[in-house]
Amino acid sequence: MTRKTVRIAMNGVTGRMGYRQHLVRSILSLREQGGLDLGDGTVLWPEPVLVGRREHALRAIAEQHGLEHWSTDLDAVLADPSIEIYFDSQVTSAREEAVKQAIAAGKHIYCEKPTSTSVAGAVELARLATEAGVKHGVVQDKLFLPGLQKLRRLVEGGFFGQILSVRGEFGYWVFEGDWQSAQRPSWNYRAEDGGGIVADMFPHWDYVLHELFGRVRSVQALTATHIPQRWDEQGKPYDATADDAAYGIFELEGGAVAQINSSWAVRVNRDELVEFQVDGTHGSAVAGLRKCRVQHRSATLKPVWNPDLPATETFRDQWQEVPDNADFDNGFKAQWELFLRHVVLDEPWQWDLLAGARGVQLAELGLKSSAEGRRFDVPELSL
Ligand SMILES: NC(=O)c1ccc[n+]([C@@H]2O[C@H](COP(=O)([O-])OP(=O)(O)OC[C@H]3O[C@@H](n4cnc5c(N)ncnc54)[C@H](O)[C@@H]3O)[C@@H](O)[C@H]2O)c1
């Protein structure tokens, strides 16, 4: 085996997503398994160069994981011709500027969603990257979750017949930060810092719906800021200016209707933090992060509405578990592997910055829908 090194500037690795999912669970995990086997006698060895604003935090991560390269000087890192890929998981509001800089430096781009705080900015990034001839991608990790992979298998196997509706329930209680610390960063709750559950989650719902069921044709949403005051990382109270819940209805190409609730102000009475129920003429499924259960029409009970009697059936027991039938790796790592193969082997890749811009567009139209009390068509984006 020959080893080929690919150097990746990773900006935002001191953050939650950058550190845990992208550095530790993806890039370092690839190194632990000996690199990425390209199947042609070559192993690809990812070499991260940690980039950020806080020297001590970067040095601590580098030391903890035995990494040699880190820098607080993004310009210098981008000027280094040995670095081929720029990865960005900074706060959303810092992304567009840094990605533009990396495109201008000729780096391939991989980044977290949302790719920008505006659809105009997101499309501009896609256009610039395409014109520069660099490879580009956006994280769409939910597609690689075991539960959604099983759901995709059901769709592709024709299990549902005609798909009628999709109902998604996402959310959990995010502590306010006073008597128990909040488990998400405070910028998520400030609109002026790029926060809000619509900006955070609608990009996910866009690609999940698009890839599994059909392009989103229209959106109607009602947002709320249920918890108006929160406490930040320093224990200081602040006004929550961003939406912390969104109730959305999406019309899909092909005729199905999707309805997804997203909330950081609900308590979980589900099996998983996100669940999608899909109902079709021939069968239904409920998929979460890992599990997926189905009920075929041949096994569908005939319930009769009678509130005078207690329920005689335990409805949830009548569903059947879909087997794994595969080994599912971490979803972020699985997508990283495909992106690296796209960069070095030119293998097909569909999750590019234009796909990222579609997610930003859905978020922007969702917010506009809520503000104006109207339903909006979602036009197809192009460069
Ligand atoms: N794919 C997913 O499921 C998923 C989940 C959560 C967050 N995200 C996205 O990942 C990105 C990072 O989110 P996170 O939860 O890791 O956030 P975080 O606050 O934990 O991390 C933010 C990172 O950006 C850096 N940063 C750069 N400029 C900054 C500034 N001006 N202010 C504050 N921090 C700054 C921080 O140092 C840190 O490394 C966001 O764009 C978010 O939308 C994606």
PDB file of N, CA and C in Angstrom, residues 240-321:
ATOM      1  N   ALA A 240     -33.525  36.208  24.153  1.00  0.00           N
ATOM      2  CA  ALA A 240     -33.519  35.255  23.043  1.00  0.00           C
ATOM      3  C   ALA A 240     -34.276  35.909  21.887  1.00  0.00           C
ATOM      4  N   THR A 241     -33.548  36.318  20.859  1.00  0.00           N
ATOM      5  CA  THR A 241     -34.164  37.061  19.757  1.00  0.00           C
ATOM      6  C   THR A 241     -34.512  36.152  18.581  1.00  0.00           C
ATOM      7  N   ALA A 242     -34.062  34.901  18.642  1.00  0.00           N
ATOM      8  CA  ALA A 242     -34.296  33.983  17.517  1.00  0.00           C
ATOM      9  C   ALA A 242     -35.411  32.994  17.851  1.00  0.00           C
ATOM     10  N   ASP A 243     -35.971  32.418  16.805  1.00  0.00           N
ATOM     11  CA  ASP A 243     -37.016  31.406  16.971  1.00  0.00           C
ATOM     12  C   ASP A 243     -36.444  30.148  17.624  1.00  0.00           C
ATOM     13  N   ASP A 244     -37.188  29.596  18.593  1.00  0.00           N
ATOM     14  CA  ASP A 244     -36.745  28.337  19.195  1.00  0.00           C
ATOM     15  C   ASP A 244     -37.715  27.198  18.885  1.00  0.00           C
ATOM     16  N   ALA A 245     -38.728  27.480  18.054  1.00  0.00           N
ATOM     17  CA  ALA A 245     -39.642  26.431  17.586  1.00  0.00           C
ATOM     18  C   ALA A 245     -40.188  26.845  16.231  1.00  0.00           C
ATOM     19  N   ALA A 246     -40.416  25.846  15.372  1.00  0.00           N
ATOM     20  CA  ALA A 246     -40.981  26.123  14.044  1.00  0.00           C
ATOM     21  C   ALA A 246     -41.912  24.976  13.673  1.00  0.00           C
ATOM     22  N   TYR A 247     -43.093  25.361  13.217  1.00  0.00           N
ATOM     23  CA  TYR A 247     -44.123  24.396  12.841  1.00  0.00           C
ATOM     24  C   TYR A 247     -44.305  24.559  11.335  1.00  0.00           C
ATOM     25  N   GLY A 248     -43.795  23.600  10.562  1.00  0.00           N
ATOM     26  CA  GLY A 248     -43.708  23.788   9.115  1.00  0.00           C
ATOM     27  C   GLY A 248     -44.510  22.772   8.316  1.00  0.00           C
ATOM     28  N   ILE A 249     -45.076  23.246   7.215  1.00  0.00           N
ATOM     29  CA  ILE A 249     -45.783  22.353   6.279  1.00  0.00           C
ATOM     30  C   ILE A 249     -45.125  22.516   4.915  1.00  0.00           C
ATOM     31  N   PHE A 250     -44.788  21.396   4.296  1.00  0.00           N
ATOM     32  CA  PHE A 250     -44.042  21.414   3.038  1.00  0.00           C
ATOM     33  C   PHE A 250     -44.781  20.566   2.011  1.00  0.00           C
ATOM     34  N   GLU A 251     -45.039  21.152   0.833  1.00  0.00           N
ATOM     35  CA  GLU A 251     -45.608  20.356  -0.271  1.00  0.00           C
ATOM     36  C   GLU A 251     -44.443  19.802  -1.074  1.00  0.00           C
ATOM     37  N   LEU A 252     -44.527  18.533  -1.425  1.00  0.00           N
ATOM     38  CA  LEU A 252     -43.406  17.907  -2.125  1.00  0.00           C
ATOM     39  C   LEU A 252     -43.769  17.559  -3.555  1.00  0.00           C
ATOM     40  N   GLU A 253     -42.740  17.594  -4.412  1.00  0.00           N
ATOM     41  CA  GLU A 253     -42.949  17.153  -5.783  1.00  0.00           C
ATOM     42  C   GLU A 253     -43.415  15.699  -5.719  1.00  0.00           C
ATOM     43  N   GLY A 254     -44.404  15.340  -6.477  1.00  0.00           N
ATOM     44  CA  GLY A 254     -44.947  13.984  -6.403  1.00  0.00           C
ATOM     45  C   GLY A 254     -46.216  13.958  -5.572  1.00  0.00           C
ATOM     46  N   GLY A 255     -46.490  15.048  -4.836  1.00  0.00           N
ATOM     47  CA  GLY A 255     -47.801  15.174  -4.199  1.00  0.00           C
ATOM     48  C   GLY A 255     -47.850  14.906  -2.717  1.00  0.00           C
ATOM     49  N   ALA A 256     -46.792  14.357  -2.120  1.00  0.00           N
ATOM     50  CA  ALA A 256     -46.861  14.094  -0.679  1.00  0.00           C
ATOM     51  C   ALA A 256     -46.798  15.409   0.100  1.00  0.00           C
ATOM     52  N   VAL A 257     -47.370  15.379   1.292  1.00  0.00           N
ATOM     53  CA  VAL A 257     -47.336  16.547   2.176  1.00  0.00           C
ATOM     54  C   VAL A 257     -46.481  16.195   3.387  1.00  0.00           C
ATOM     55  N   ALA A 258     -45.547  17.068   3.700  1.00  0.00           N
ATOM     56  CA  ALA A 258     -44.719  16.842   4.891  1.00  0.00           C
ATOM     57  C   ALA A 258     -45.036  17.908   5.917  1.00  0.00           C
ATOM     58  N   GLN A 259     -45.063  17.496   7.157  1.00  0.00           N
ATOM     59  CA  GLN A 259     -45.283  18.446   8.244  1.00  0.00           C
ATOM     60  C   GLN A 259     -44.249  18.145   9.316  1.00  0.00           C
ATOM     61  N   ILE A 260     -43.439  19.129   9.629  1.00  0.00           N
ATOM     62  CA  ILE A 260     -42.357  18.869  10.586  1.00  0.00           C
ATOM     63  C   ILE A 260     -42.365  19.920  11.697  1.00  0.00           C
ATOM     64  N   ASN A 261     -42.430  19.432  12.928  1.00  0.00           N
ATOM     65  CA  ASN A 261     -42.291  20.305  14.095  1.00  0.00           C
ATOM     66  C   ASN A 261     -40.841  20.262  14.547  1.00  0.00           C
ATOM     67  N   SER A 262     -40.265  21.427  14.772  1.00  0.00           N
ATOM     68  CA  SER A 262     -38.896  21.498  15.278  1.00  0.00           C
ATOM     69  C   SER A 262     -38.949  22.365  16.523  1.00  0.00           C
ATOM     70  N   SER A 263     -38.403  21.894  17.620  1.00  0.00           N
ATOM     71  CA  SER A 263     -38.506  22.702  18.838  1.00  0.00           C
ATOM     72  C   SER A 263     -37.405  22.385  19.840  1.00  0.00           C
ATOM     73  N   TRP A 264     -36.903  23.459  20.457  1.00  0.00           N
ATOM     74  CA  TRP A 264     -35.970  23.318  21.577  1.00  0.00           C
ATOM     75  C   TRP A 264     -36.712  23.572  22.885  1.00  0.00           C
ATOM     76  N   ALA A 265     -38.043  23.532  22.813  1.00  0.00           N
ATOM     77  CA  ALA A 265     -38.847  23.790  24.008  1.00  0.00           C
ATOM     78  C   ALA A 265     -39.926  22.718  24.156  1.00  0.00           C
ATOM     79  N   VAL A 266     -39.537  21.464  23.891  1.00  0.00           N
ATOM     80  CA  VAL A 266     -40.454  20.338  24.122  1.00  0.00           C
ATOM     81  C   VAL A 266     -39.717  19.278  24.935  1.00  0.00           C
ATOM     82  N   ARG A 267     -40.471  18.493  25.663  1.00  0.00           N
ATOM     83  CA  ARG A 267     -39.865  17.374  26.390  1.00  0.00           C
ATOM     84  C   ARG A 267     -40.152  16.100  25.608  1.00  0.00           C
ATOM     85  N   VAL A 268     -39.158  15.214  25.606  1.00  0.00           N
ATOM     86  CA  VAL A 268     -39.202  14.067  24.690  1.00  0.00           C
ATOM     87  C   VAL A 268     -40.097  12.952  25.235  1.00  0.00           C
ATOM     88  N   ASN A 269     -41.129  12.625  24.462  1.00  0.00           N
ATOM     89  CA  ASN A 269     -41.915  11.428  24.740  1.00  0.00           C
ATOM     90  C   ASN A 269     -41.982  10.645  23.434  1.00  0.00           C
ATOM     91  N   ARG A 270     -40.828  10.245  22.976  1.00  0.00           N
ATOM     92  CA  ARG A 270     -40.632   9.522  21.705  1.00  0.00           C
ATOM     93  C   ARG A 270     -39.515   8.535  21.960  1.00  0.00           C
ATOM     94  N   ASP A 271     -39.207   7.693  20.996  1.00  0.00           N
ATOM     95  CA  ASP A 271     -38.075   6.789  21.193  1.00  0.00           C
ATOM     96  C   ASP A 271     -36.763   7.478  20.854  1.00  0.00           C
ATOM     97  N   GLU A 272     -36.811   8.498  19.953  1.00  0.00           N
ATOM     98  CA  GLU A 272     -35.568   9.148  19.544  1.00  0.00           C
ATOM     99  C   GLU A 272     -35.802  10.660  19.412  1.00  0.00           C
ATOM    100  N   LEU A 273     -34.697  11.423  19.324  1.00  0.00           N
ATOM    101  CA  LEU A 273     -34.835  12.887  19.335  1.00  0.00           C
ATOM    102  C   LEU A 273     -35.459  13.422  18.051  1.00  0.00           C
ATOM    103  N   VAL A 274     -35.356  12.646  16.968  1.00  0.00           N
ATOM    104  CA  VAL A 274     -36.135  12.983  15.777  1.00  0.00           C
ATOM    105  C   VAL A 274     -36.811  11.700  15.290  1.00  0.00           C
ATOM    106  N   GLU A 275     -38.052  11.844  14.873  1.00  0.00           N
ATOM    107  CA  GLU A 275     -38.762  10.696  14.281  1.00  0.00           C
ATOM    108  C   GLU A 275     -39.600  11.187  13.110  1.00  0.00           C
ATOM    109  N   PHE A 276     -39.622  10.383  12.051  1.00  0.00           N
ATOM    110  CA  PHE A 276     -40.450  10.687  10.891  1.00  0.00           C
ATOM    111  C   PHE A 276     -41.436   9.545  10.709  1.00  0.00           C
ATOM    112  N   GLN A 277     -42.712   9.876  10.638  1.00  0.00           N
ATOM    113  CA  GLN A 277     -43.692   8.848  10.266  1.00  0.00           C
ATOM    114  C   GLN A 277     -44.076   9.071   8.811  1.00  0.00           C
ATOM    115  N   VAL A 278     -43.945   8.015   8.019  1.00  0.00           N
ATOM    116  CA  VAL A 278     -44.275   8.092   6.595  1.00  0.00           C
ATOM    117  C   VAL A 278     -45.465   7.174   6.362  1.00  0.00           C
ATOM    118  N   ASP A 279     -46.530   7.723   5.794  1.00  0.00           N
ATOM    119  CA  ASP A 279     -47.699   6.907   5.506  1.00  0.00           C
ATOM    120  C   ASP A 279     -47.891   6.797   4.001  1.00  0.00           C
ATOM    121  N   GLY A 280     -48.012   5.561   3.539  1.00  0.00           N
ATOM    122  CA  GLY A 280     -48.240   5.319   2.125  1.00  0.00           C
ATOM    123  C   GLY A 280     -49.424   4.393   1.940  1.00  0.00           C
ATOM    124  N   THR A 281     -49.875   4.255   0.691  1.00  0.00           N
ATOM    125  CA  THR A 281     -51.052   3.424   0.449  1.00  0.00           C
ATOM    126  C   THR A 281     -50.808   1.959   0.823  1.00  0.00           C
ATOM    127  N   HIS A 282     -49.572   1.508   0.722  1.00  0.00           N
ATOM    128  CA  HIS A 282     -49.289   0.095   0.992  1.00  0.00           C
ATOM    129  C   HIS A 282     -48.644  -0.178   2.342  1.00  0.00           C
ATOM    130  N   GLY A 283     -48.188   0.867   3.000  1.00  0.00           N
ATOM    131  CA  GLY A 283     -47.546   0.628   4.283  1.00  0.00           C
ATOM    132  C   GLY A 283     -47.070   1.921   4.896  1.00  0.00           C
ATOM    133  N   SER A 284     -46.701   1.847   6.171  1.00  0.00           N
ATOM    134  CA  SER A 284     -46.235   3.023   6.896  1.00  0.00           C
ATOM    135  C   SER A 284     -44.945   2.679   7.622  1.00  0.00           C
ATOM    136  N   ALA A 285     -44.180   3.712   7.944  1.00  0.00           N
ATOM    137  CA  ALA A 285     -42.932   3.496   8.680  1.00  0.00           C
ATOM    138  C   ALA A 285     -42.718   4.642   9.649  1.00  0.00           C
ATOM    139  N   VAL A 286     -42.016   4.348  10.728  1.00  0.00           N
ATOM    140  CA  VAL A 286     -41.562   5.386  11.646  1.00  0.00           C
ATOM    141  C   VAL A 286     -40.054   5.214  11.783  1.00  0.00           C
ATOM    142  N   ALA A 287     -39.326   6.242  11.343  1.00  0.00           N
ATOM    143  CA  ALA A 287     -37.863   6.152  11.377  1.00  0.00           C
ATOM    144  C   ALA A 287     -37.309   7.192  12.320  1.00  0.00           C
ATOM    145  N   GLY A 288     -36.319   6.798  13.091  1.00  0.00           N
ATOM    146  CA  GLY A 288     -35.618   7.736  13.958  1.00  0.00           C
ATOM    147  C   GLY A 288     -34.161   7.799  13.547  1.00  0.00           C
ATOM    148  N   LEU A 289     -33.301   8.189  14.490  1.00  0.00           N
ATOM    149  CA  LEU A 289     -31.876   8.277  14.174  1.00  0.00           C
ATOM    150  C   LEU A 289     -31.312   6.899  13.827  1.00  0.00           C
ATOM    151  N   ARG A 290     -31.705   5.900  14.576  1.00  0.00           N
ATOM    152  CA  ARG A 290     -31.126   4.563  14.386  1.00  0.00           C
ATOM    153  C   ARG A 290     -32.144   3.511  13.990  1.00  0.00           C
ATOM    154  N   LYS A 291     -33.350   3.642  14.525  1.00  0.00           N
ATOM    155  CA  LYS A 291     -34.339   2.572  14.350  1.00  0.00           C
ATOM    156  C   LYS A 291     -35.331   2.917  13.253  1.00  0.00           C
ATOM    157  N   CYS A 292     -35.972   1.870  12.746  1.00  0.00           N
ATOM    158  CA  CYS A 292     -37.059   2.098  11.791  1.00  0.00           C
ATOM    159  C   CYS A 292     -38.052   0.951  11.955  1.00  0.00           C
ATOM    160  N   ARG A 293     -39.317   1.308  12.126  1.00  0.00           N
ATOM    161  CA  ARG A 293     -40.358   0.285  12.295  1.00  0.00           C
ATOM    162  C   ARG A 293     -41.392   0.454  11.192  1.00  0.00           C
ATOM    163  N   VAL A 294     -41.981  -0.673  10.798  1.00  0.00           N
ATOM    164  CA  VAL A 294     -42.947  -0.594   9.693  1.00  0.00           C
ATOM    165  C   VAL A 294     -44.249  -1.312  10.039  1.00  0.00           C
ATOM    166  N   GLN A 295     -45.288  -0.929   9.311  1.00  0.00           N
ATOM    167  CA  GLN A 295     -46.547  -1.679   9.347  1.00  0.00           C
ATOM    168  C   GLN A 295     -47.052  -1.757   7.913  1.00  0.00           C
ATOM    169  N   HIS A 296     -47.175  -2.995   7.429  1.00  0.00           N
ATOM    170  CA  HIS A 296     -47.652  -3.210   6.060  1.00  0.00           C
ATOM    171  C   HIS A 296     -49.177  -3.171   6.056  1.00  0.00           C
ATOM    172  N   ARG A 297     -49.765  -2.888   4.906  1.00  0.00           N
ATOM    173  CA  ARG A 297     -51.244  -2.802   4.878  1.00  0.00           C
ATOM    174  C   ARG A 297     -51.893  -4.135   5.238  1.00  0.00           C
ATOM    175  N   SER A 298     -51.178  -5.237   4.955  1.00  0.00           N
ATOM    176  CA  SER A 298     -51.738  -6.563   5.274  1.00  0.00           C
ATOM    177  C   SER A 298     -51.783  -6.802   6.774  1.00  0.00           C
ATOM    178  N   ALA A 299     -51.047  -6.019   7.538  1.00  0.00           N
ATOM    179  CA  ALA A 299     -51.012  -6.203   8.993  1.00  0.00           C
ATOM    180  C   ALA A 299     -51.609  -4.989   9.713  1.00  0.00           C
ATOM    181  N   THR A 300     -52.401  -4.224   8.954  1.00  0.00           N
ATOM    182  CA  THR A 300     -52.966  -3.006   9.547  1.00  0.00           C
ATOM    183  C   THR A 300     -54.301  -3.315  10.227  1.00  0.00           C
ATOM    184  N   LEU A 301     -54.366  -2.970  11.479  1.00  0.00           N
ATOM    185  CA  LEU A 301     -55.571  -3.181  12.280  1.00  0.00           C
ATOM    186  C   LEU A 301     -56.702  -2.280  11.769  1.00  0.00           C
ATOM    187  N   LYS A 302     -57.919  -2.649  12.058  1.00  0.00           N
ATOM    188  CA  LYS A 302     -59.056  -1.797  11.694  1.00  0.00           C
ATOM    189  C   LYS A 302     -59.588  -1.132  12.972  1.00  0.00           C
ATOM    190  N   PRO A 303     -59.016  -0.009  13.388  1.00  0.00           N
ATOM    191  CA  PRO A 303     -59.468   0.608  14.638  1.00  0.00           C
ATOM    192  C   PRO A 303     -60.873   1.196  14.479  1.00  0.00           C
ATOM    193  N   VAL A 304     -61.624   1.115  15.537  1.00  0.00           N
ATOM    194  CA  VAL A 304     -62.953   1.735  15.528  1.00  0.00           C
ATOM    195  C   VAL A 304     -62.985   2.760  16.659  1.00  0.00           C
ATOM    196  N   TRP A 305     -63.383   3.950  16.310  1.00  0.00           N
ATOM    197  CA  TRP A 305     -63.395   5.064  17.279  1.00  0.00           C
ATOM    198  C   TRP A 305     -64.496   4.852  18.293  1.00  0.00           C
ATOM    199  N   ASN A 306     -64.128   4.666  19.550  1.00  0.00           N
ATOM    200  CA  ASN A 306     -65.140   4.587  20.597  1.00  0.00           C
ATOM    201  C   ASN A 306     -64.560   5.077  21.915  1.00  0.00           C
ATOM    202  N   PRO A 307     -64.719   6.361  22.170  1.00  0.00           N
ATOM    203  CA  PRO A 307     -64.096   6.928  23.378  1.00  0.00           C
ATOM    204  C   PRO A 307     -64.718   6.432  24.681  1.00  0.00           C
ATOM    205  N   ASP A 308     -65.832   5.688  24.590  1.00  0.00           N
ATOM    206  CA  ASP A 308     -66.470   5.205  25.819  1.00  0.00           C
ATOM    207  C   ASP A 308     -65.722   4.014  26.421  1.00  0.00           C
ATOM    208  N   LEU A 309     -64.871   3.387  25.592  1.00  0.00           N
ATOM    209  CA  LEU A 309     -64.144   2.204  26.076  1.00  0.00           C
ATOM    210  C   LEU A 309     -62.654   2.487  26.139  1.00  0.00           C
ATOM    211  N   PRO A 310     -61.944   1.870  27.096  1.00  0.00           N
ATOM    212  CA  PRO A 310     -60.486   2.033  27.098  1.00  0.00           C
ATOM    213  C   PRO A 310     -59.885   1.342  25.874  1.00  0.00           C
ATOM    214  N   ALA A 311     -58.728   1.810  25.424  1.00  0.00           N
ATOM    215  CA  ALA A 311     -58.078   1.196  24.261  1.00  0.00           C
ATOM    216  C   ALA A 311     -57.796  -0.271  24.559  1.00  0.00           C
ATOM    217  N   THR A 312     -58.139  -1.129  23.619  1.00  0.00           N
ATOM    218  CA  THR A 312     -57.932  -2.568  23.833  1.00  0.00           C
ATOM    219  C   THR A 312     -56.649  -3.041  23.151  1.00  0.00           C
ATOM    220  N   GLU A 313     -56.083  -2.181  22.329  1.00  0.00           N
ATOM    221  CA  GLU A 313     -54.880  -2.570  21.572  1.00  0.00           C
ATOM    222  C   GLU A 313     -53.689  -1.735  22.020  1.00  0.00           C
ATOM    223  N   THR A 314     -52.531  -2.333  22.000  1.00  0.00           N
ATOM    224  CA  THR A 314     -51.316  -1.544  22.187  1.00  0.00           C
ATOM    225  C   THR A 314     -50.747  -1.307  20.785  1.00  0.00           C
ATOM    226  N   PHE A 315     -51.150  -0.181  20.219  1.00  0.00           N
ATOM    227  CA  PHE A 315     -50.899   0.071  18.795  1.00  0.00           C
ATOM    228  C   PHE A 315     -49.421  -0.015  18.429  1.00  0.00           C
ATOM    229  N   ARG A 316     -48.558   0.483  19.299  1.00  0.00           N
ATOM    230  CA  ARG A 316     -47.138   0.528  18.922  1.00  0.00           C
ATOM    231  C   ARG A 316     -46.528  -0.865  18.867  1.00  0.00           C
ATOM    232  N   ASP A 317     -47.151  -1.832  19.543  1.00  0.00           N
ATOM    233  CA  ASP A 317     -46.605  -3.197  19.489  1.00  0.00           C
ATOM    234  C   ASP A 317     -46.873  -3.860  18.150  1.00  0.00           C
ATOM    235  N   GLN A 318     -47.733  -3.246  17.346  1.00  0.00           N
ATOM    236  CA  GLN A 318     -48.119  -3.896  16.091  1.00  0.00           C
ATOM    237  C   GLN A 318     -47.190  -3.541  14.934  1.00  0.00           C
ATOM    238  N   TRP A 319     -46.078  -2.908  15.246  1.00  0.00           N
ATOM    239  CA  TRP A 319     -45.118  -2.527  14.213  1.00  0.00           C
ATOM    240  C   TRP A 319     -43.931  -3.481  14.242  1.00  0.00           C
ATOM    241  N   GLN A 320     -43.267  -3.584  13.116  1.00  0.00           N
ATOM    242  CA  GLN A 320     -42.175  -4.540  12.974  1.00  0.00           C
ATOM    243  C   GLN A 320     -40.867  -3.787  12.748  1.00  0.00           C
ATOM    244  N   GLU A 321     -39.829  -4.261  13.408  1.00  0.00           N
ATOM    245  CA  GLU A 321     -38.514  -3.598  13.306  1.00  0.00           C
ATOM    246  C   GLU A 321     -37.854  -3.915  11.964  1.00  0.00           C
TER     247      GLU A 321
END
